[in-house]
XYZ file of C-alpha atoms in Angstrom:
188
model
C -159.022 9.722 100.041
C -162.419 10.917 99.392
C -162.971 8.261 96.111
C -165.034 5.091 97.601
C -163.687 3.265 94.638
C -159.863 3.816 95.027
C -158.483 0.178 96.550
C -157.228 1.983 99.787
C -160.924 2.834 101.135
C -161.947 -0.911 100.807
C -162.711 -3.099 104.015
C -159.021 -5.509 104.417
C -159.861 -8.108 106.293
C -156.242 -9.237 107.389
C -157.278 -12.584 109.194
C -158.236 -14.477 106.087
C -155.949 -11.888 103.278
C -158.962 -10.490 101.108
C -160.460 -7.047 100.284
C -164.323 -6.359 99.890
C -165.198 -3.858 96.938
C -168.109 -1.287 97.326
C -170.874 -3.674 95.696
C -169.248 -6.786 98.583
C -167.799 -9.001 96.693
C -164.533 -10.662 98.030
C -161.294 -10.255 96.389
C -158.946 -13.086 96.893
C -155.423 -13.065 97.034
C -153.786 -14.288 93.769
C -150.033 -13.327 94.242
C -147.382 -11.146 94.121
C -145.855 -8.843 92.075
C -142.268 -7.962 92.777
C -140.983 -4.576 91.006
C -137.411 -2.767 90.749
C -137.441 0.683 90.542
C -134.492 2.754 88.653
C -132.257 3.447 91.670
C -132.249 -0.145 92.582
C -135.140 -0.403 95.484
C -137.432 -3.584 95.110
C -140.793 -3.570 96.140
C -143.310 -6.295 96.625
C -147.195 -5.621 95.901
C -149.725 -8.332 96.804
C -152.536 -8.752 94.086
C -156.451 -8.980 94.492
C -158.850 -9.812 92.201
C -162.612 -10.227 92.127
C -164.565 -13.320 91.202
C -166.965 -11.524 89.036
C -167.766 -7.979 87.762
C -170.167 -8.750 84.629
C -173.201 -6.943 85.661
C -172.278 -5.324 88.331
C -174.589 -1.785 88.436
C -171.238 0.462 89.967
C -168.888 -1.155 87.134
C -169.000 1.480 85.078
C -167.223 3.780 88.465
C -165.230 1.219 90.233
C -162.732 0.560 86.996
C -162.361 1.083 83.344
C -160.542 -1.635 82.062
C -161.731 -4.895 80.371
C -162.630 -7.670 81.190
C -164.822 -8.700 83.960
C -162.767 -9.017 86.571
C -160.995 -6.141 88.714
C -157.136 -6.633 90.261
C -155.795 -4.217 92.636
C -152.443 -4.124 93.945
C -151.306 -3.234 97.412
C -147.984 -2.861 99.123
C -149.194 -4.016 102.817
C -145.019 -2.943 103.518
C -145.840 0.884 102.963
C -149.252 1.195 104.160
C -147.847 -0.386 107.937
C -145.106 2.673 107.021
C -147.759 4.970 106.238
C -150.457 4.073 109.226
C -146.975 4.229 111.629
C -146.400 7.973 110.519
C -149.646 9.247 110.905
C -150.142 7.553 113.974
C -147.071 9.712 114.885
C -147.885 12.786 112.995
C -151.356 13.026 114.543
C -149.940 12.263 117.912
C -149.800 15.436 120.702
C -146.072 15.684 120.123
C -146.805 15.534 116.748
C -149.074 18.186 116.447
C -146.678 20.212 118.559
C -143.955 19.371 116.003
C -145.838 20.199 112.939
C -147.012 23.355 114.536
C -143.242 24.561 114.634
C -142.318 23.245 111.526
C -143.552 26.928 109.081
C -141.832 28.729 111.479
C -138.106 27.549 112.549
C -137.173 25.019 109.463
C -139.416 25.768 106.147
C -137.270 28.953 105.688
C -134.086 27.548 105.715
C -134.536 24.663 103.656
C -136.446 27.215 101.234
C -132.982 28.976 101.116
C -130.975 25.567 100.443
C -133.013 24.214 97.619
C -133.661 27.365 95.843
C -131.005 30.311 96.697
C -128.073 27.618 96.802
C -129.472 24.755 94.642
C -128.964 21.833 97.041
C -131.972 19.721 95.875
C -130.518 15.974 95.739
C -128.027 14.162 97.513
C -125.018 13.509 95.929
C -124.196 10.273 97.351
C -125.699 6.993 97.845
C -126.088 5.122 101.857
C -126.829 6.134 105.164
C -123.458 7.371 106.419
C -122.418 9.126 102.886
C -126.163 11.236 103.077
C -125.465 12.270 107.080
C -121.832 13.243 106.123
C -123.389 15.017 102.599
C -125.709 17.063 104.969
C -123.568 17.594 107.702
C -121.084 19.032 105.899
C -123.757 21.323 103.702
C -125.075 22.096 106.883
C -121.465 23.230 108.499
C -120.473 25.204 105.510
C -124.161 27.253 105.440
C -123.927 28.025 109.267
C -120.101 29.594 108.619
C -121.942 31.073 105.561
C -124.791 32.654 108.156
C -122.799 33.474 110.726
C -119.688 35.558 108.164
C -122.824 37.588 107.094
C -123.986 37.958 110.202
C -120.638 39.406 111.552
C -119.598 41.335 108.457
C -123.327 43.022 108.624
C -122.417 44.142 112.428
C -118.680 45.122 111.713
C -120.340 47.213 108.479
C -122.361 48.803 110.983
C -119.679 50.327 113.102
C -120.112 47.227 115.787
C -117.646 45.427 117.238
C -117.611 42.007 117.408
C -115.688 38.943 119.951
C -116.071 37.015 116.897
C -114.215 39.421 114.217
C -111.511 37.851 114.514
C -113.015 34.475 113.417
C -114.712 36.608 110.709
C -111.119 37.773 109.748
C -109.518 34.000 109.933
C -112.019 32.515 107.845
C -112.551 35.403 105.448
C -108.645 34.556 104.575
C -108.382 30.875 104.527
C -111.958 31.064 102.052
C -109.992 33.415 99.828
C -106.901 31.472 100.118
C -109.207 28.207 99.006
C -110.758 29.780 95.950
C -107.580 31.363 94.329
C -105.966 27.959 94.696
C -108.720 26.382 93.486
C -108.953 28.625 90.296
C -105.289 28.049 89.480
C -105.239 24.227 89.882
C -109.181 23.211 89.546
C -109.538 19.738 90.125
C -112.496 17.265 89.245
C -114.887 16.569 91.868
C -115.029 12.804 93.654
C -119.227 13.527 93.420
């Protein structure tokens, strides 16, 4: 970040645990702060504070709080998560990745969030999320390739998959009429 006053551009010296600010004054270590955030996660920040910031000439852009004394808090958890994905992101396979990534995936995750308004996951855990996706992900693939067929049987075309096309088109009809007549709540 371009701001020489934001707490992530200061020199950490991680041998003795203390920050220097912009004017090189040490900030010591003076605890923790533990926080819980609504869905549960907890979090632990370490906190820094200066010894003295009463006439300091670059007060007045370093912080504008009161007192003479400026705390910062850091998560040293997420910035080793942070420096571990850019180390990956600007790798060479990296770079190859994120060169691919506007071309194969951006357009069908554009489709899922906004044409079929799949934006959160309905379920909480590791295993319930993969099984959430995968079975989004099964159901728009049938969805992609139906069209796909129906699209080359409208156009005269005959298909080795119409069949399929034919199966499926009746057991997705057969779902929603029974769903209309008995609707059920959903276990979500």
């Amino acid at each position: 970040k371009p701001n020489p006053f934001h707490h992530d551009n200061f020199h950490y010296n991680a041998d003795e645990d203390y920050y220097v600010c912009p004017m090189g004054q040490h900030m010591r270590r003076i605890g923790t702060a533990r926080s819980k955030t609504a869905s549960g996660y907890r979090s632990e920040s370490a906190r820094y504070r200066a010894q003295n910031c009463k006439g300091c000439p670059l007060r007045c852009l370093c912080y504008k709080a009161k007192g003479d004394q400026r705390t910062i808090e850091v998560n040293h958890r997420l910035n080793e998560y942070k420096r571990k994905a850019r180390e990956l992101l600007t790798s060479e396979e990296g770079l190859k990745h994120r060169g691919r990534r506007c071309i194969e995936p951006e357009a069908v995750f554009g489709q899922m969030k906004f044409n079929m308004a799949y934006r959160r996951f309905r379920h909480f855990g590791k295993d319930k999320v993969t099984m959430d996706f995968a079975f989004f992900a099964i159901a728009f693939n049938i969805k992609k390739m139906c069209s796909k067929i129906a699209k080359q049987t409208k156009n005269g075309g005959n298909t080795p998959l119409f069949g399929l096309y034919m199966l499926l088109s009746r057991i997705l009809h057969l779902e929603n009429r029974i769903f209309w007549k008995n609707p059920r709540k959903s276990v979500a």
